[in-house]
Amino acid sequence: MKIGLLGGTSLAKTLGKKYIDAGIDVVFGVRHDFDTEQTEWKMLNRLHHRICPFESAIIQSEIILICADTSALPEICLALKNAETEGKLIIDCTNAQYDKKLAISNTKLIKKNAPKAHLFKAFNNLGIDYPHSDSFGIIKETYYCGDNIPEKIRVKRLIELIGFKAVDAGLIENAPLLEAFYHLSKEISWNRKDQSNFHFKLVAS
């Protein structure tokens, strides 16, 4: 099994390291103009030779985590469209720009360009700047959603493999709700204006 993480973000780097530590084969897909000479990325590439263009990472991988900034999504979608994605498992970890109607979703765009893949959403509550947004390490869970097919169990296990609690949020149509949680936490942080980060925790009774 090989996991491809698309996006030269802190989230991609952090999740990738966690999967490498868990013994999983990992490849990182980045933009054509990405600076691979940044210290941590240079070290990853030198030790593991795992950094390549988006399309190459997609082709190599059975499971794809999209951890990119929204500005990189058109290039990723083009790579998805050009590559063979039938039967691959894709996890959208992104958050679209805030939209009050919750009508615009990165997940919909990904689905359009990889219609035969098994698409899920997870890890988006971490944000692409994770772990910098969680300096005290308080985020222990992630919500995930997707159709009720056998691959959903694999997504749950992938989340748990790297130490997060996996909270099932239903079908893929709920992806905008997961993004709404992320945007609400950012709005609270912004309005406090004290450099703090706010996160939600699920409480069951």
PDB file of C-alpha atoms in Angstrom:
ATOM      1  CA  MET A   1       0.000   0.000   0.000  1.00  0.00           C
ATOM      2  CA  LYS A   2       1.276   3.475  -0.872  1.00  0.00           C
ATOM      3  CA  ILE A   3      -0.239   6.749   0.302  1.00  0.00           C
ATOM      4  CA  GLY A   4       0.129   9.910  -1.769  1.00  0.00           C
ATOM      5  CA  LEU A   5      -0.192  13.266  -0.016  1.00  0.00           C
ATOM      6  CA  LEU A   6      -0.899  16.122  -2.397  1.00  0.00           C
ATOM      7  CA  GLY A   7       0.137  19.636  -1.386  1.00  0.00           C
ATOM      8  CA  GLY A   8       3.299  21.183  -0.028  1.00  0.00           C
ATOM      9  CA  THR A   9       1.619  22.155   3.242  1.00  0.00           C
ATOM     10  CA  SER A  10       2.441  21.628   6.880  1.00  0.00           C
ATOM     11  CA  LEU A  11      -0.560  19.278   7.122  1.00  0.00           C
ATOM     12  CA  ALA A  12       0.747  17.093   4.276  1.00  0.00           C
ATOM     13  CA  LYS A  13       4.211  16.979   5.790  1.00  0.00           C
ATOM     14  CA  THR A  14       2.928  16.162   9.281  1.00  0.00           C
ATOM     15  CA  LEU A  15       0.481  13.424   8.220  1.00  0.00           C
ATOM     16  CA  GLY A  16       3.104  12.007   5.854  1.00  0.00           C
ATOM     17  CA  LYS A  17       5.657  11.728   8.653  1.00  0.00           C
ATOM     18  CA  LYS A  18       3.095  10.006  10.854  1.00  0.00           C
ATOM     19  CA  TYR A  19       2.379   7.412   8.163  1.00  0.00           C
ATOM     20  CA  ILE A  20       6.090   6.910   7.488  1.00  0.00           C
ATOM     21  CA  ASP A  21       6.610   6.309  11.228  1.00  0.00           C
ATOM     22  CA  ALA A  22       3.758   3.781  11.075  1.00  0.00           C
ATOM     23  CA  GLY A  23       5.632   1.868   8.372  1.00  0.00           C
ATOM     24  CA  ILE A  24       3.543   2.991   5.395  1.00  0.00           C
ATOM     25  CA  ASP A  25       5.095   3.784   2.013  1.00  0.00           C
ATOM     26  CA  VAL A  26       4.457   7.476   1.325  1.00  0.00           C
ATOM     27  CA  VAL A  27       4.930   9.828  -1.617  1.00  0.00           C
ATOM     28  CA  PHE A  28       4.401  13.610  -1.639  1.00  0.00           C
ATOM     29  CA  GLY A  29       2.909  15.352  -4.683  1.00  0.00           C
ATOM     30  CA  VAL A  30       3.691  19.069  -5.008  1.00  0.00           C
ATOM     31  CA  ARG A  31       3.202  21.943  -7.456  1.00  0.00           C
ATOM     32  CA  HIS A  32       5.665  22.349 -10.291  1.00  0.00           C
ATOM     33  CA  ASP A  33       7.057  25.520  -8.680  1.00  0.00           C
ATOM     34  CA  PHE A  34       7.299  24.148  -5.125  1.00  0.00           C
ATOM     35  CA  ASP A  35      10.557  24.899  -3.318  1.00  0.00           C
ATOM     36  CA  THR A  36      11.928  21.478  -2.337  1.00  0.00           C
ATOM     37  CA  GLU A  37      14.981  23.163  -0.785  1.00  0.00           C
ATOM     38  CA  GLN A  38      13.051  24.141   2.357  1.00  0.00           C
ATOM     39  CA  THR A  39      14.884  22.429   5.206  1.00  0.00           C
ATOM     40  CA  GLU A  40      12.317  19.848   6.350  1.00  0.00           C
ATOM     41  CA  TRP A  41      11.169  19.051   2.807  1.00  0.00           C
ATOM     42  CA  LYS A  42      14.773  18.751   1.636  1.00  0.00           C
ATOM     43  CA  MET A  43      15.435  16.285   4.445  1.00  0.00           C
ATOM     44  CA  LEU A  44      12.339  14.248   3.561  1.00  0.00           C
ATOM     45  CA  ASN A  45      13.344  14.107  -0.073  1.00  0.00           C
ATOM     46  CA  ARG A  46      16.970  13.231   0.689  1.00  0.00           C
ATOM     47  CA  LEU A  47      16.102  10.456   3.128  1.00  0.00           C
ATOM     48  CA  HIS A  48      13.106   8.990   1.330  1.00  0.00           C
ATOM     49  CA  HIS A  49      13.152  10.317  -2.274  1.00  0.00           C
ATOM     50  CA  ARG A  50       9.424  10.886  -2.039  1.00  0.00           C
ATOM     51  CA  ILE A  51       8.710  14.289  -3.580  1.00  0.00           C
ATOM     52  CA  CYS A  52       7.311  14.401  -7.125  1.00  0.00           C
ATOM     53  CA  PRO A  53       4.672  16.198  -9.269  1.00  0.00           C
ATOM     54  CA  PHE A  54       0.966  15.744  -8.478  1.00  0.00           C
ATOM     55  CA  GLU A  55       0.219  13.395 -11.362  1.00  0.00           C
ATOM     56  CA  SER A  56       3.164  11.124 -10.573  1.00  0.00           C
ATOM     57  CA  ALA A  57       2.067  10.843  -6.931  1.00  0.00           C
ATOM     58  CA  ILE A  58      -1.498  10.016  -8.014  1.00  0.00           C
ATOM     59  CA  ILE A  59      -0.334   7.315 -10.404  1.00  0.00           C
ATOM     60  CA  GLN A  60       1.895   5.699  -7.770  1.00  0.00           C
ATOM     61  CA  SER A  61      -0.622   5.730  -4.936  1.00  0.00           C
ATOM     62  CA  GLU A  62      -3.513   3.526  -3.938  1.00  0.00           C
ATOM     63  CA  ILE A  63      -4.712   6.041  -1.352  1.00  0.00           C
ATOM     64  CA  ILE A  64      -4.542   9.811  -1.946  1.00  0.00           C
ATOM     65  CA  LEU A  65      -4.868  12.513   0.704  1.00  0.00           C
ATOM     66  CA  ILE A  66      -5.433  16.004  -0.692  1.00  0.00           C
ATOM     67  CA  CYS A  67      -3.869  18.389   1.823  1.00  0.00           C
ATOM     68  CA  ALA A  68      -3.353  21.378  -0.451  1.00  0.00           C
ATOM     69  CA  ASP A  69      -4.214  25.036  -0.275  1.00  0.00           C
ATOM     70  CA  THR A  70      -7.327  25.845  -2.321  1.00  0.00           C
ATOM     71  CA  SER A  71      -5.191  27.769  -4.831  1.00  0.00           C
ATOM     72  CA  ALA A  72      -3.501  24.504  -5.812  1.00  0.00           C
ATOM     73  CA  LEU A  73      -6.770  22.636  -6.348  1.00  0.00           C
ATOM     74  CA  PRO A  74      -7.183  23.418 -10.084  1.00  0.00           C
ATOM     75  CA  GLU A  75      -3.749  21.923 -10.788  1.00  0.00           C
ATOM     76  CA  ILE A  76      -4.557  18.881  -8.632  1.00  0.00           C
ATOM     77  CA  CYS A  77      -7.923  18.381 -10.347  1.00  0.00           C
ATOM     78  CA  LEU A  78      -6.243  18.501 -13.750  1.00  0.00           C
ATOM     79  CA  ALA A  79      -3.795  15.845 -12.565  1.00  0.00           C
ATOM     80  CA  LEU A  80      -6.690  13.722 -11.249  1.00  0.00           C
ATOM     81  CA  LYS A  81      -8.487  14.066 -14.564  1.00  0.00           C
ATOM     82  CA  ASN A  82      -5.395  13.022 -16.535  1.00  0.00           C
ATOM     83  CA  ALA A  83      -4.525  10.064 -14.307  1.00  0.00           C
ATOM     84  CA  GLU A  84      -6.428   6.803 -13.872  1.00  0.00           C
ATOM     85  CA  THR A  85      -8.243   7.078 -10.535  1.00  0.00           C
ATOM     86  CA  GLU A  86     -10.826   4.302 -10.821  1.00  0.00           C
ATOM     87  CA  GLY A  87     -10.888   2.314  -7.592  1.00  0.00           C
ATOM     88  CA  LYS A  88      -8.447   4.605  -5.794  1.00  0.00           C
ATOM     89  CA  LEU A  89      -9.357   5.913  -2.367  1.00  0.00           C
ATOM     90  CA  ILE A  90      -9.246   9.732  -2.173  1.00  0.00           C
ATOM     91  CA  ILE A  91      -9.532  11.651   1.101  1.00  0.00           C
ATOM     92  CA  ASP A  92     -10.228  15.371   0.818  1.00  0.00           C
ATOM     93  CA  CYS A  93      -8.526  17.141   3.742  1.00  0.00           C
ATOM     94  CA  THR A  94      -9.130  20.656   2.423  1.00  0.00           C
ATOM     95  CA  ASN A  95     -11.402  23.569   3.247  1.00  0.00           C
ATOM     96  CA  ALA A  96     -12.874  25.759   0.506  1.00  0.00           C
ATOM     97  CA  GLN A  97     -13.109  29.501   0.900  1.00  0.00           C
ATOM     98  CA  TYR A  98     -15.892  30.401   3.306  1.00  0.00           C
ATOM     99  CA  ASP A  99     -19.320  30.532   1.684  1.00  0.00           C
ATOM    100  CA  LYS A 100     -22.394  31.315   3.791  1.00  0.00           C
ATOM    101  CA  LYS A 101     -24.619  29.040   1.724  1.00  0.00           C
ATOM    102  CA  LEU A 102     -22.165  26.127   2.085  1.00  0.00           C
ATOM    103  CA  ALA A 103     -22.725  25.538  -1.632  1.00  0.00           C
ATOM    104  CA  ILE A 104     -19.121  25.722  -2.795  1.00  0.00           C
ATOM    105  CA  SER A 105     -17.060  22.717  -1.828  1.00  0.00           C
ATOM    106  CA  ASN A 106     -13.626  21.494  -2.840  1.00  0.00           C
ATOM    107  CA  THR A 107     -15.024  17.990  -2.433  1.00  0.00           C
ATOM    108  CA  LYS A 108     -17.486  18.509  -5.311  1.00  0.00           C
ATOM    109  CA  LEU A 109     -14.680  19.693  -7.593  1.00  0.00           C
ATOM    110  CA  ILE A 110     -12.532  16.680  -6.713  1.00  0.00           C
ATOM    111  CA  LYS A 111     -15.463  14.313  -7.327  1.00  0.00           C
ATOM    112  CA  LYS A 112     -16.056  15.860 -10.750  1.00  0.00           C
ATOM    113  CA  ASN A 113     -12.441  15.206 -11.789  1.00  0.00           C
ATOM    114  CA  ALA A 114     -12.134  11.724 -10.268  1.00  0.00           C
ATOM    115  CA  PRO A 115     -15.668  10.315 -10.698  1.00  0.00           C
ATOM    116  CA  LYS A 116     -14.675   6.657 -10.388  1.00  0.00           C
ATOM    117  CA  ALA A 117     -12.612   7.037  -7.230  1.00  0.00           C
ATOM    118  CA  HIS A 118     -13.917   6.323  -3.715  1.00  0.00           C
ATOM    119  CA  LEU A 119     -14.096   9.823  -2.226  1.00  0.00           C
ATOM    120  CA  PHE A 120     -14.089  10.682   1.476  1.00  0.00           C
ATOM    121  CA  LYS A 121     -13.425  13.752   3.585  1.00  0.00           C
ATOM    122  CA  ALA A 122     -11.299  13.769   6.744  1.00  0.00           C
ATOM    123  CA  PHE A 123      -8.543  15.693   8.560  1.00  0.00           C
ATOM    124  CA  ASN A 124      -9.885  19.045   7.290  1.00  0.00           C
ATOM    125  CA  ASN A 125     -10.540  20.147  10.890  1.00  0.00           C
ATOM    126  CA  LEU A 126      -6.751  20.196  11.372  1.00  0.00           C
ATOM    127  CA  GLY A 127      -6.216  22.878   8.712  1.00  0.00           C
ATOM    128  CA  ILE A 128      -3.328  23.031   6.246  1.00  0.00           C
ATOM    129  CA  ASP A 129      -1.107  24.781   8.804  1.00  0.00           C
ATOM    130  CA  TYR A 130      -1.339  21.895  11.290  1.00  0.00           C
ATOM    131  CA  PRO A 131       0.422  21.312  13.710  1.00  0.00           C
ATOM    132  CA  HIS A 132       1.262  25.041  14.048  1.00  0.00           C
ATOM    133  CA  SER A 133      -2.433  25.729  14.697  1.00  0.00           C
ATOM    134  CA  ASP A 134      -2.388  23.213  17.570  1.00  0.00           C
ATOM    135  CA  SER A 135       0.768  24.086  19.483  1.00  0.00           C
ATOM    136  CA  PHE A 136      -0.462  22.336  22.655  1.00  0.00           C
ATOM    137  CA  GLY A 137      -1.428  19.107  20.860  1.00  0.00           C
ATOM    138  CA  ILE A 138      -5.048  19.177  21.973  1.00  0.00           C
ATOM    139  CA  ILE A 139      -6.652  17.951  18.726  1.00  0.00           C
ATOM    140  CA  LYS A 140      -7.111  14.219  19.160  1.00  0.00           C
ATOM    141  CA  GLU A 141      -9.930  13.539  16.707  1.00  0.00           C
ATOM    142  CA  THR A 142     -11.061  14.132  13.161  1.00  0.00           C
ATOM    143  CA  TYR A 143     -14.494  13.875  11.581  1.00  0.00           C
ATOM    144  CA  TYR A 144     -14.827  11.876   8.384  1.00  0.00           C
ATOM    145  CA  CYS A 145     -17.627  11.305   5.912  1.00  0.00           C
ATOM    146  CA  GLY A 146     -18.202   9.228   2.814  1.00  0.00           C
ATOM    147  CA  ASP A 147     -20.532   6.670   1.304  1.00  0.00           C
ATOM    148  CA  ASN A 148     -21.220   3.496   3.266  1.00  0.00           C
ATOM    149  CA  ILE A 149     -18.963   1.208   1.260  1.00  0.00           C
ATOM    150  CA  PRO A 150     -16.213  -1.160   2.480  1.00  0.00           C
ATOM    151  CA  GLU A 151     -13.571   1.539   1.893  1.00  0.00           C
ATOM    152  CA  LYS A 152     -15.092   3.603   4.698  1.00  0.00           C
ATOM    153  CA  ILE A 153     -13.699   1.108   7.193  1.00  0.00           C
ATOM    154  CA  ARG A 154     -10.248   1.605   5.638  1.00  0.00           C
ATOM    155  CA  VAL A 155     -10.545   5.370   6.106  1.00  0.00           C
ATOM    156  CA  LYS A 156     -11.413   4.876   9.784  1.00  0.00           C
ATOM    157  CA  ARG A 157      -8.400   2.600  10.248  1.00  0.00           C
ATOM    158  CA  LEU A 158      -6.116   5.046   8.429  1.00  0.00           C
ATOM    159  CA  ILE A 159      -7.190   7.811  10.807  1.00  0.00           C
ATOM    160  CA  GLU A 160      -6.712   5.639  13.883  1.00  0.00           C
ATOM    161  CA  LEU A 161      -3.350   4.329  12.655  1.00  0.00           C
ATOM    162  CA  ILE A 162      -1.744   7.722  13.278  1.00  0.00           C
ATOM    163  CA  GLY A 163      -3.340   8.332  16.659  1.00  0.00           C
ATOM    164  CA  PHE A 164      -6.558  10.241  15.946  1.00  0.00           C
ATOM    165  CA  LYS A 165     -10.048   9.286  17.053  1.00  0.00           C
ATOM    166  CA  ALA A 166     -12.223   8.802  13.947  1.00  0.00           C
ATOM    167  CA  VAL A 167     -15.716  10.297  14.284  1.00  0.00           C
ATOM    168  CA  ASP A 168     -18.141   9.146  11.567  1.00  0.00           C
ATOM    169  CA  ALA A 169     -20.081  12.154  10.213  1.00  0.00           C
ATOM    170  CA  GLY A 170     -22.230  10.266   7.729  1.00  0.00           C
ATOM    171  CA  LEU A 171     -22.332  10.423   3.928  1.00  0.00           C
ATOM    172  CA  ILE A 172     -20.123  12.448   1.587  1.00  0.00           C
ATOM    173  CA  GLU A 173     -22.944  14.982   1.135  1.00  0.00           C
ATOM    174  CA  ASN A 174     -22.067  16.190   4.653  1.00  0.00           C
ATOM    175  CA  ALA A 175     -18.627  17.409   3.536  1.00  0.00           C
ATOM    176  CA  PRO A 176     -19.726  21.095   3.614  1.00  0.00           C
ATOM    177  CA  LEU A 177     -20.779  20.656   7.258  1.00  0.00           C
ATOM    178  CA  LEU A 178     -17.278  19.496   8.158  1.00  0.00           C
ATOM    179  CA  GLU A 179     -15.876  22.582   6.448  1.00  0.00           C
ATOM    180  CA  ALA A 180     -18.342  24.768   8.367  1.00  0.00           C
ATOM    181  CA  PHE A 181     -16.864  23.537  11.666  1.00  0.00           C
ATOM    182  CA  TYR A 182     -13.405  24.543  10.474  1.00  0.00           C
ATOM    183  CA  HIS A 183     -14.508  27.997   9.345  1.00  0.00           C
ATOM    184  CA  LEU A 184     -16.398  28.622  12.593  1.00  0.00           C
ATOM    185  CA  SER A 185     -13.281  27.852  14.632  1.00  0.00           C
ATOM    186  CA  LYS A 186     -11.299  30.298  12.477  1.00  0.00           C
ATOM    187  CA  GLU A 187     -13.952  33.012  12.877  1.00  0.00           C
ATOM    188  CA  ILE A 188     -13.842  32.618  16.665  1.00  0.00           C
ATOM    189  CA  SER A 189     -10.043  32.828  16.630  1.00  0.00           C
ATOM    190  CA  TRP A 190     -10.085  35.909  14.383  1.00  0.00           C
ATOM    191  CA  ASN A 191     -12.639  37.759  16.508  1.00  0.00           C
ATOM    192  CA  ARG A 192     -10.669  37.119  19.695  1.00  0.00           C
ATOM    193  CA  LYS A 193      -7.630  38.839  18.123  1.00  0.00           C
ATOM    194  CA  ASP A 194      -5.300  37.320  20.717  1.00  0.00           C
ATOM    195  CA  GLN A 195      -3.324  34.889  18.531  1.00  0.00           C
ATOM    196  CA  SER A 196      -5.173  31.942  20.116  1.00  0.00           C
ATOM    197  CA  ASN A 197      -6.540  29.004  18.129  1.00  0.00           C
ATOM    198  CA  PHE A 198      -9.909  27.504  18.946  1.00  0.00           C
ATOM    199  CA  HIS A 199     -10.962  23.920  18.209  1.00  0.00           C
ATOM    200  CA  PHE A 200     -14.109  21.865  18.747  1.00  0.00           C
ATOM    201  CA  LYS A 201     -14.253  18.649  20.743  1.00  0.00           C
ATOM    202  CA  LEU A 202     -17.094  16.146  20.514  1.00  0.00           C
ATOM    203  CA  VAL A 203     -18.716  15.368  23.866  1.00  0.00           C
ATOM    204  CA  ALA A 204     -20.957  12.308  24.107  1.00  0.00           C
ATOM    205  CA  SER A 205     -23.453  11.583  26.875  1.00  0.00           C
TER     206      SER A 205
END
